[in-house]
Coordinates of C-alpha atoms and ligand atoms in Angstrom, one line a residue:
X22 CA -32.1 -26.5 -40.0
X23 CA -31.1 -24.5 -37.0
X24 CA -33.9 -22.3 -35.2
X25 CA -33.5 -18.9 -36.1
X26 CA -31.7 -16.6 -33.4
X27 CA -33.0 -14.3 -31.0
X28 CA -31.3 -11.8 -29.4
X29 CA -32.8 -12.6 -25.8
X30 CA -34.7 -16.0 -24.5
X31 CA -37.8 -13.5 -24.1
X32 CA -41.2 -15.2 -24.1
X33 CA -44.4 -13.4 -23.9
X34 CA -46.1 -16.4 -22.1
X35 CA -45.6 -17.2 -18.5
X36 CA -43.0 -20.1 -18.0
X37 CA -43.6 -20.9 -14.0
X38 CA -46.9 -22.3 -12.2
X39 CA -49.8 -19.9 -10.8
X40 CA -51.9 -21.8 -8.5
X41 CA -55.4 -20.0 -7.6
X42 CA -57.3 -21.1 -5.0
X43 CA -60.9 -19.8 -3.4
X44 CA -63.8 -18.0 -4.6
X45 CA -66.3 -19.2 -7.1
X46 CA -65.7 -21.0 -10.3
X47 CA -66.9 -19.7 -13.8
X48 CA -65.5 -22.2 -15.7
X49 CA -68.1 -21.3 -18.8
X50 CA -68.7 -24.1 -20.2
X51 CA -72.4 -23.1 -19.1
X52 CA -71.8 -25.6 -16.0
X53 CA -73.2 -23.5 -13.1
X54 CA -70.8 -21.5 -10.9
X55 CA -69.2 -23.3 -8.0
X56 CA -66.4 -23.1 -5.1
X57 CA -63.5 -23.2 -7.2
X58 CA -62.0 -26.1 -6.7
X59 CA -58.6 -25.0 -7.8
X60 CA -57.0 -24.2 -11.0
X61 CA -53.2 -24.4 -11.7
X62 CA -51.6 -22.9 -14.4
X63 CA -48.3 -23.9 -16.0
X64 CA -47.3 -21.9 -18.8
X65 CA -49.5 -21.0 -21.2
X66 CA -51.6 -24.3 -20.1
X67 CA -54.5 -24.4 -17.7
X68 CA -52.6 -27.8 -16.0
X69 CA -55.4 -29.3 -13.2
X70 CA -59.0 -27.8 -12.6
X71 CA -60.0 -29.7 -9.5
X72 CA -59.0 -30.4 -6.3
X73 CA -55.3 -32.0 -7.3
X74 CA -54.7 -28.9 -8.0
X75 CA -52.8 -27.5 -4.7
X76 CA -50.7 -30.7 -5.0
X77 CA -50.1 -30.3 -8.7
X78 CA -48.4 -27.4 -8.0
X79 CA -44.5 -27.0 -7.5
X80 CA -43.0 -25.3 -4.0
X81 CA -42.3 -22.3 -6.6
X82 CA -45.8 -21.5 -8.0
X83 CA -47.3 -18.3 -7.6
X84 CA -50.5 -18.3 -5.4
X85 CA -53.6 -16.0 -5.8
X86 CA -56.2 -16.5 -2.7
X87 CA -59.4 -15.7 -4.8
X88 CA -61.3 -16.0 -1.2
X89 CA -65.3 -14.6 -2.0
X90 CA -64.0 -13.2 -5.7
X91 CA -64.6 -14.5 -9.2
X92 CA -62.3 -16.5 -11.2
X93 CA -63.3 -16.9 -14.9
X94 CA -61.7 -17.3 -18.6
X95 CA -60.8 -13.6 -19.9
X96 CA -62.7 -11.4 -22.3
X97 CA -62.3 -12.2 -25.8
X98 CA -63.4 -9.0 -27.7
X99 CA -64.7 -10.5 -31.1
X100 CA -64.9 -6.9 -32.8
X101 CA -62.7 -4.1 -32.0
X102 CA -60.2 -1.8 -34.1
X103 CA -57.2 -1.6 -32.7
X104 CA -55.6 0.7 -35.0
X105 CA -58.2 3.4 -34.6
X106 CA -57.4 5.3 -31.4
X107 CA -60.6 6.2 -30.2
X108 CA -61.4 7.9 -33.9
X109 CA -63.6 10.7 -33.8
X110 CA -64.4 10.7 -38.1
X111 CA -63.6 9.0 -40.8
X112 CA -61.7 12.0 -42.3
X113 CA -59.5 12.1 -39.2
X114 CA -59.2 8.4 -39.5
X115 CA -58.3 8.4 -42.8
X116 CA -56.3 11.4 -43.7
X117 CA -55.0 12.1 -40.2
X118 CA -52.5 9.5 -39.5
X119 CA -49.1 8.0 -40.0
X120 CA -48.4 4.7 -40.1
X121 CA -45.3 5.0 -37.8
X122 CA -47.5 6.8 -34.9
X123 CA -50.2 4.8 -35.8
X124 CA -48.4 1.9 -34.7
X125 CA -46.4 3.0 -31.5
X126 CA -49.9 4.3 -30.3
X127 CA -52.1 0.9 -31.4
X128 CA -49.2 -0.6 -29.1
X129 CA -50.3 1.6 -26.1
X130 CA -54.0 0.7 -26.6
X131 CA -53.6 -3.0 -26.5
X132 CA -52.2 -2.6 -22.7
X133 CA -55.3 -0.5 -22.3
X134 CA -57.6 -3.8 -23.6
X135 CA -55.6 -6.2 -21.7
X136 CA -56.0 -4.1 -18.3
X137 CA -59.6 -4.1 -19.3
X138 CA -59.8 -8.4 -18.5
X139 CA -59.3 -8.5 -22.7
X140 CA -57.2 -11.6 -23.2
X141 CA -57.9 -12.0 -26.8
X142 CA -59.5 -10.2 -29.6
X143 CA -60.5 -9.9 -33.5
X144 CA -59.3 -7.3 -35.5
X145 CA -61.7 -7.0 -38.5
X146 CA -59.6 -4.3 -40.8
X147 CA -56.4 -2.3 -39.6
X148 CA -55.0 1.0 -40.6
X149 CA -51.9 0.8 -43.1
X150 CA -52.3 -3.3 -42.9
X151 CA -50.6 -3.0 -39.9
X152 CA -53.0 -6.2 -38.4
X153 CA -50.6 -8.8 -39.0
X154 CA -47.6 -6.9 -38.1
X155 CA -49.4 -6.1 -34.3
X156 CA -50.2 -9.9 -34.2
X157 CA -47.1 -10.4 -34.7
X158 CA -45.0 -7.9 -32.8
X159 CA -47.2 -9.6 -29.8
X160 CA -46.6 -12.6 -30.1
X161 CA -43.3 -12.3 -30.4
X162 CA -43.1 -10.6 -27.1
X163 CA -42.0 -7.1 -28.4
X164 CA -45.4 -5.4 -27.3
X165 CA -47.5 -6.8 -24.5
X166 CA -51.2 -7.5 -25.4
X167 CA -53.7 -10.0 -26.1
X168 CA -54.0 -12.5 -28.3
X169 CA -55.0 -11.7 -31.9
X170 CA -56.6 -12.8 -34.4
X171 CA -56.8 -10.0 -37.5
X172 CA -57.2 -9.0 -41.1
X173 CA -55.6 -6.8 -42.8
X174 CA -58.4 -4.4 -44.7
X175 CA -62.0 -4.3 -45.1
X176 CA -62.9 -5.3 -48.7
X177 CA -64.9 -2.7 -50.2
X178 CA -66.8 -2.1 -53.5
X179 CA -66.7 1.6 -55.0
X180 CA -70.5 1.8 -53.7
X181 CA -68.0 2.5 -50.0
X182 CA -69.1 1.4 -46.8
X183 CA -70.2 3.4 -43.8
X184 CA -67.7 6.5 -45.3
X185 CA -69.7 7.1 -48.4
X186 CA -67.6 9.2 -51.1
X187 CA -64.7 9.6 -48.5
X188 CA -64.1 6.0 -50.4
X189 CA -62.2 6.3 -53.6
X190 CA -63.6 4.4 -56.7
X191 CA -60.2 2.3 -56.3
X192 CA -57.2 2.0 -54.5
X193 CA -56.8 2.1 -50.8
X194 CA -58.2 4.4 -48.1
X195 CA -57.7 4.3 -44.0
X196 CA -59.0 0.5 -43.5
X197 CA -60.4 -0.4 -47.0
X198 CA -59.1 -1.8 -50.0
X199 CA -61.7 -1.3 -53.3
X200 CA -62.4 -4.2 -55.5
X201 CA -64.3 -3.3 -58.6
X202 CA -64.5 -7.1 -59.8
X203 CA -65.0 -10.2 -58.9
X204 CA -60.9 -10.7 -60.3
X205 CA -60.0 -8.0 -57.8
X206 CA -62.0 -9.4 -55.1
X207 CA -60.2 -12.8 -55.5
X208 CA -57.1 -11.0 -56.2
X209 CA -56.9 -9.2 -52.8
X210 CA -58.1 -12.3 -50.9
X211 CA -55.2 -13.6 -52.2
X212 CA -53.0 -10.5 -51.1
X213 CA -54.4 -10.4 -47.3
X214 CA -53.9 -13.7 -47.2
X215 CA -50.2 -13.2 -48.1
X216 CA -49.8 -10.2 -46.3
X217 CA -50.9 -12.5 -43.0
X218 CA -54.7 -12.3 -42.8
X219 CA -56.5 -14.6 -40.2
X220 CA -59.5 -13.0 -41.9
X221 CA -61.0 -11.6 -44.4
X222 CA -63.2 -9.0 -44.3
X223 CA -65.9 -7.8 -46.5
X224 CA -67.7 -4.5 -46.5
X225 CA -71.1 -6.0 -47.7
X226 CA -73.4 -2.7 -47.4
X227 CA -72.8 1.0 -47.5
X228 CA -74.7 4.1 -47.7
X229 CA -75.9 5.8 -50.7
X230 CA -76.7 9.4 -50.2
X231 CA -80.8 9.5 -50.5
X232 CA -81.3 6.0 -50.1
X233 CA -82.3 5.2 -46.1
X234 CA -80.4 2.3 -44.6
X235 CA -77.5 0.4 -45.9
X236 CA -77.4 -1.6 -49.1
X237 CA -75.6 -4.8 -50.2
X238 CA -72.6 -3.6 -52.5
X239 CA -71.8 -6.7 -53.6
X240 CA -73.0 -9.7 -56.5
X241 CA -73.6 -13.1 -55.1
X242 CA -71.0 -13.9 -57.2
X243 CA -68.2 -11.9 -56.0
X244 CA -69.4 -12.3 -52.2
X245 CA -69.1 -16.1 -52.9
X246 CA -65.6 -15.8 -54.9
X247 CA -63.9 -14.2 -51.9
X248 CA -65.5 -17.0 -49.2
X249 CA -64.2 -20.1 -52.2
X250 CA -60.9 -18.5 -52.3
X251 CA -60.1 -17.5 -48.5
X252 CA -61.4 -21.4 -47.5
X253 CA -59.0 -22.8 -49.7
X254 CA -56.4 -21.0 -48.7
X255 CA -57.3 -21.7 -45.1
X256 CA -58.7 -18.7 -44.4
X257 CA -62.0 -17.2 -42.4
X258 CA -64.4 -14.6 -43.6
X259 CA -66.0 -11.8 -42.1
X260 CA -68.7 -9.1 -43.0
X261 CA -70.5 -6.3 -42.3
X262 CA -74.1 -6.7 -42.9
X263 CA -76.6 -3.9 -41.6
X264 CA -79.4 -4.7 -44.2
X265 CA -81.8 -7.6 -44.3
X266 CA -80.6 -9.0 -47.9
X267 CA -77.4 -9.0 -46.9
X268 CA -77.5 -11.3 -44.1
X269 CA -78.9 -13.6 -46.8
X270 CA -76.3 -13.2 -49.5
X271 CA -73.8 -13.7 -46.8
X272 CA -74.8 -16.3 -45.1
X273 CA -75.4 -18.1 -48.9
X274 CA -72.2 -17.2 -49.7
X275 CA -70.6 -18.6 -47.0
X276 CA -69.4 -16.2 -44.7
X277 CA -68.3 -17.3 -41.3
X278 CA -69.1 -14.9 -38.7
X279 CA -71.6 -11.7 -39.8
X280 CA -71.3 -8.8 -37.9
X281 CA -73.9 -6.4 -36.7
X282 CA -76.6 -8.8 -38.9
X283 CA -78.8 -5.6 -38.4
X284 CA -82.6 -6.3 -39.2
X285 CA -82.1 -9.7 -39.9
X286 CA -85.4 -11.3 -41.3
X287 CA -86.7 -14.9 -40.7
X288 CA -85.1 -15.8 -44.3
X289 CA -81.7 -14.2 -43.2
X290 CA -82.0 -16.2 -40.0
X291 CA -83.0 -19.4 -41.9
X292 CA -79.5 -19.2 -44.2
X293 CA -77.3 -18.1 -41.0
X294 CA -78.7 -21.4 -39.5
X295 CA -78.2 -23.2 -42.8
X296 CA -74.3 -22.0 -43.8
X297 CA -73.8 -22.7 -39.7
X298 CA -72.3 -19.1 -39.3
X299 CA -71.7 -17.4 -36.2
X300 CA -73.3 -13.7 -35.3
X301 CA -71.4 -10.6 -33.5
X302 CA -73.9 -8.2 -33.4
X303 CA -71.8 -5.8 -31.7
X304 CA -75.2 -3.7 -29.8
X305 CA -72.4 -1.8 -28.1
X306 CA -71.8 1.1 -30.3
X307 CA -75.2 1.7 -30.8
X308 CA -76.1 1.4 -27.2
X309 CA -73.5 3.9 -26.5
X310 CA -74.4 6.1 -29.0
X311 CA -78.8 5.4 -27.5
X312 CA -77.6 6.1 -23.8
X313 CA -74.8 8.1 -23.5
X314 CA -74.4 9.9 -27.0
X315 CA -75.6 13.1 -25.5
X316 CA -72.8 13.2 -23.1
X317 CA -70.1 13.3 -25.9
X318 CA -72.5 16.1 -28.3
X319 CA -73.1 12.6 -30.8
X320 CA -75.8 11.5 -32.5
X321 CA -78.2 14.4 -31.9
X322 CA -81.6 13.2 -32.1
X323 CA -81.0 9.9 -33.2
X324 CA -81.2 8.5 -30.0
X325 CA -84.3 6.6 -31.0
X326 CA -83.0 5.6 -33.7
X327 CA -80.2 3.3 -32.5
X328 CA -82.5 2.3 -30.2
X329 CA -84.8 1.1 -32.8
X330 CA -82.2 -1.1 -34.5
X331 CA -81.2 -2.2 -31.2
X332 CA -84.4 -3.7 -30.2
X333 CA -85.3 -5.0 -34.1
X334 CA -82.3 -6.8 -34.1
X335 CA -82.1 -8.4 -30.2
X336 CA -85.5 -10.2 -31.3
X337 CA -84.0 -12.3 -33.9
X338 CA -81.1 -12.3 -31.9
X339 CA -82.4 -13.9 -29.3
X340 CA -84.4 -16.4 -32.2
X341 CA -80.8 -17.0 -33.6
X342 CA -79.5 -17.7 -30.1
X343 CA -82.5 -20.4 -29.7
X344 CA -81.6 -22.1 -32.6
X345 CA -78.5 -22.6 -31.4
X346 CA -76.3 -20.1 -33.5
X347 CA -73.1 -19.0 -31.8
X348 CA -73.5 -15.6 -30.6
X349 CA -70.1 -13.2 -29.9
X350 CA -69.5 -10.3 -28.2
X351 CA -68.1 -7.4 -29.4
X352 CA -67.3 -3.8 -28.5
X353 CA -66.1 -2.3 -31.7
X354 CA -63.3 -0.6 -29.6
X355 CA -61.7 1.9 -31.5
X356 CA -64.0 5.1 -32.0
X357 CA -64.7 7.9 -29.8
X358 CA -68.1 6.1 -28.4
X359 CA -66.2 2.8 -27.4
X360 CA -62.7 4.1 -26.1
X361 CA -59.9 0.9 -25.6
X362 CA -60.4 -0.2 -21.9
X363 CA -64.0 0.7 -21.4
X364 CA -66.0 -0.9 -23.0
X365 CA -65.5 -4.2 -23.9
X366 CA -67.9 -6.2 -21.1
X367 CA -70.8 -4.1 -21.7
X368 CA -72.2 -6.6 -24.4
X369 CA -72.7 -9.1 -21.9
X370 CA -75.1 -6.6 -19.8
X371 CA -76.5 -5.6 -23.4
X372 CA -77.2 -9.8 -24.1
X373 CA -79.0 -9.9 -20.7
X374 CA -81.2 -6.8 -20.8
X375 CA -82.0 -7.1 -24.7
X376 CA -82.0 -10.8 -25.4
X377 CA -82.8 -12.1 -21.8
X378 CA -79.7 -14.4 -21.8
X379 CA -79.0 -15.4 -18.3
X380 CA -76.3 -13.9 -16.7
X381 CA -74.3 -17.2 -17.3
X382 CA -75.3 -17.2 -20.5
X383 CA -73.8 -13.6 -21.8
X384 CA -71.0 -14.7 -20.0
X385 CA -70.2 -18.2 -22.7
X386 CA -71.0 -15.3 -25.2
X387 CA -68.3 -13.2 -23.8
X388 CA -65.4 -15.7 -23.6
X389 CA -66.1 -19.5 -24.7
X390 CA -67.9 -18.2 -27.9
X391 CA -65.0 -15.7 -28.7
X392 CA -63.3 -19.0 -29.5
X393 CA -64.9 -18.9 -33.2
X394 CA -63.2 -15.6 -33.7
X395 CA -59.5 -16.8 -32.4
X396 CA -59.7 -19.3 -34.6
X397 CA -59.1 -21.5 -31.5
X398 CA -62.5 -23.3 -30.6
X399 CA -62.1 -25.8 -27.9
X400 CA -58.5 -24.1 -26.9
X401 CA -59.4 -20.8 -25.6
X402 CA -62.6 -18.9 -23.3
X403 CA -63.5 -21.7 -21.0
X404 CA -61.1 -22.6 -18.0
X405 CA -60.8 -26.5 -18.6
X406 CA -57.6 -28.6 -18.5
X407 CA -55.6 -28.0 -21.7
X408 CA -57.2 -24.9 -22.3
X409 CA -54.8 -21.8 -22.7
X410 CA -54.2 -19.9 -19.8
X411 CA -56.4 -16.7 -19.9
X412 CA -58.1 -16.3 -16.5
X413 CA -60.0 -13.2 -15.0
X414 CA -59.7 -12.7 -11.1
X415 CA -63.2 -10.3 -10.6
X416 CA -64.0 -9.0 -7.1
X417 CA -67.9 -9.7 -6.9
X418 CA -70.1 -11.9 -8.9
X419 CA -71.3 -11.1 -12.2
X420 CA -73.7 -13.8 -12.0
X421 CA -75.7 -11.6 -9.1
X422 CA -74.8 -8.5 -11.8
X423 CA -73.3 -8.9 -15.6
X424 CA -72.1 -5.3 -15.2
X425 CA -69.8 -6.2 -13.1
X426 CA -67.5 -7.3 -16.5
X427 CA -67.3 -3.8 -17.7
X428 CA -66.1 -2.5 -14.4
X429 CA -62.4 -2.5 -14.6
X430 CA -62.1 -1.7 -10.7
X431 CA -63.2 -4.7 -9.9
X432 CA -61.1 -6.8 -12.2
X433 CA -58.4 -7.5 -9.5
X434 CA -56.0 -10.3 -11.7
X435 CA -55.9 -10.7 -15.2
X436 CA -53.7 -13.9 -16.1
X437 CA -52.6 -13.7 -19.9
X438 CA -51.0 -16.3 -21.7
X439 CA -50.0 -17.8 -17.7
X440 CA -48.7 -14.5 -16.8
X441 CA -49.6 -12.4 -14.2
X442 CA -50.5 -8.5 -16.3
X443 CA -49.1 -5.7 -13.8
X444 CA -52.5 -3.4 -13.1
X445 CA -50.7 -1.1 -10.2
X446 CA -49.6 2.0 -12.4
X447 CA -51.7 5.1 -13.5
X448 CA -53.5 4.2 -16.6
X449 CA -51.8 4.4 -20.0
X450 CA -53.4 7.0 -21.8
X451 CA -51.4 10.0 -24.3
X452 CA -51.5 12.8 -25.0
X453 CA -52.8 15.2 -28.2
X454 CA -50.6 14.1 -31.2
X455 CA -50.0 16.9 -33.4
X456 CA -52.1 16.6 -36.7
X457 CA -53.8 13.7 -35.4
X458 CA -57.2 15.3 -35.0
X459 CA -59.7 16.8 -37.5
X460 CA -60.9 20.5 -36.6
X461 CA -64.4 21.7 -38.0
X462 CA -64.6 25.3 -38.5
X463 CA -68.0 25.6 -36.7
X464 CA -70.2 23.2 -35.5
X465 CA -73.2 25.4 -36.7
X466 CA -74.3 27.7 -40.3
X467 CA -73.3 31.3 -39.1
X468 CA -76.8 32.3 -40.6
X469 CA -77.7 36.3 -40.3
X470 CA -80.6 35.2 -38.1
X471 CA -78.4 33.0 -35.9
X472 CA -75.4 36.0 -35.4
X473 CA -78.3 38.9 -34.5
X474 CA -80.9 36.6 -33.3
Ligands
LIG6 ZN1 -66.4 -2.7 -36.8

């Protein structure tokens, strides 16, 4: 059988040698920082870490001096949307869009996430399916951003997620797919899966109007069918779990990674340690939403609130971390609160000032960790020999300040896939897109009292 055609001998990875040299070395492994001693890249392949390096490298190789800068593995976002475009509701998100714009513009925002230091992410649940097809159209070299991993749609049941009654009792809506049975639930495993799924994601809790907090929409039974099925198809398994019990059903049931984990108990802690899953808590939103929400006329008085579930969670976060669970970091890129591009390092600094990780420590959560959600542990987030060839250039030390990786100013190279990414430019933001946005009529009651007041 003959390889099938292309029309050019395009690659998206880097075919020629980039030789670094100077600064400090964060190779994050959790080894301490140290003179870098040299790292050559060749292709997509970090090729010698040490100090053969220089000789390793061919008369042809791109040099970068990283004198008194920082030279560390790049981001890997574990929880973004990168279908969303910086969504403002979940009416506009879905009842606003096309899946043809939806695409072009997704394609925009991943340079915005790689200029960001984001050389790989997970994609939980896209808009029209489209995960696979982005993955795809990536790797393939027809748009350039960062890695991917991805599902396809977040598997609801008809009790809805976070969008209450915009989710119909069945069918499809913006990034969810309904299952009303534990057949269905198998059924569209099995479709994802098909359709090119990395992931599959389950919508575990939801709101219920009068009911405070989130609660588990799903049987044991049905959580556990889609886990079996996505396993033995090789497949990983995501959810959303912002209530207690459901950290505990998931885990049970075998999920891989839980995300957010909100209010996790010392039972939900004792299964995540049991089943061996990973946690993305994913503080960022929220800490937006706590700090800055005011800013952006969100979240009026909930301030507290976020701030609440913040710090409930960090403690067994931090318990979790002790044990030795796998934390991830993740920005949940995508909405209005966590824009592509600027966002995605704050985690770290959320780790450090919530958790008390070291420094060095948020940092292994930020990249080496990410691993888990790539699918690619051992192959990606630390900069070791045979490692693939994502590597941050930073001007400063994030070790002295964590903030530094959620500055994009100071992120002077970002190497992806052994390619230098071109950060001279203006930054590659668009414009109003007719239809695209939802317009309330008034942000207020136009009470008698309130026009003659
Ligand atoms: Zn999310």
């Amino acid at each position: 059988m003959s390889t099938p055609a292309t029309s050019d001998e395009a690659s998206r990875a880097g075919t020629g040698e980039i030789l670094i040299s100077g600064g400090t070395l964060i190779d994050a492994t959790g080894a301490p920082g140290r003179p870098n001693p040299g790292v050559l890249l060749r292709g997509d392949n970090i090729q010698v870490v040490g100090p053969g390096a220089a000789e390793a490298a061919g008369a042809d190789a791109e040099r970068i001096d990283a004198g008194g800068r920082t030279v560390m593995p790049g981001l890997i976002d574990a929880h973004c949307h990168a279908t969303f475009d910086d969504v403002q509701s979940n009416d506009e998100l879905f009842f606003h869009r096309d899946p043809a714009t939806a695409a072009l513009v997704a394609g925009q925002n991943l340079t915005k996430m790689l200029r960001a230091g984001v050389t790989a992410y997970c994609d939980p649940d896209t808009l029209f399916s489209m995960g696979p097809s982005l993955r795809n159209a990536v790797e393939a070299g027809v748009v350039a951003g960062p890695r991917i991993s991805t599902g396809v749609q977040a598997l609801v049941t008809a009790v809805g997620g976070t969008a209450g009654r915009l989710i119909p009792d069945e069918g499809v809506v913006g990034y969810a797919q309904v299952v009303n049975s534990l057949d269905e639930a198998v059924m569209w495993t099995r479709r994802h899966i098909k359709y090119g799924a990395d992931w599959i994601k389950i919508h575990a809790t939801g709101l219920l109007p009068g009911r405070s907090g989130e609660v588990l929409g799903w049987s044991r039974d049905e959580l556990r069918a889609v886990c079996d099925t996505a396993h033995e198809l090789g497949a990983s398994v995501m959810a959303h779990c912002r209530s207690p019990e459901s950290v505990t059903a998931c885990a049970d049931a075998g999920v891989d990674m839980l995300l957010h984990a909100s209010f996790m108990d010392a039972e939900g802690l004792e299964a995540v340690i049991r089943s061996g899953s990973a946690l993305c808590p994913t503080f960022t939103f929220l800490a937006n939403l706590a700090d800055f929400g005011s800013a952006v006329g969100a979240g009026a008085g909930m301030e507290d609130v976020f701030r609440g579930e913040i710090a409930a969670t960090a403690k067994m976060m931090r318990a979790a971390y002790d044990a030795g669970v796998p934390l991830l970091c993740g920005s949940e890129a995508g909405f209005a609160l966590t824009p592509y591009g600027h966002w995605h390092g704050r985690e770290a600094e959320i780790l450090v000032n919530e958790l008390g990780l070291s420094p060095m420590e948020a940092i292994v959560c930020a990249t080496a960790n990410g691993a888990i959600a790539m699918r690619l542990e051992g192959r990606i987030g630390t900069i070791v020999e045979g490692c693939l060839a994502d590597v941050l250039v930073l001007d400063g030390d994030p070790l002295a300040d964590i903030r530094l990786l959620n500055d994009r100013r100071r992120i002077t190279e970002v190497i992806s896939r052994g390619r230098r990414v071109d950060l001279s430019g203006p930054w590659p933001a668009h414009g109003p897109i007719p239809g695209d946005k939802v317009r309330n009529w008034a942000e207020q009651i136009l009470t008698y009292e309130r026009a003659y007041r």
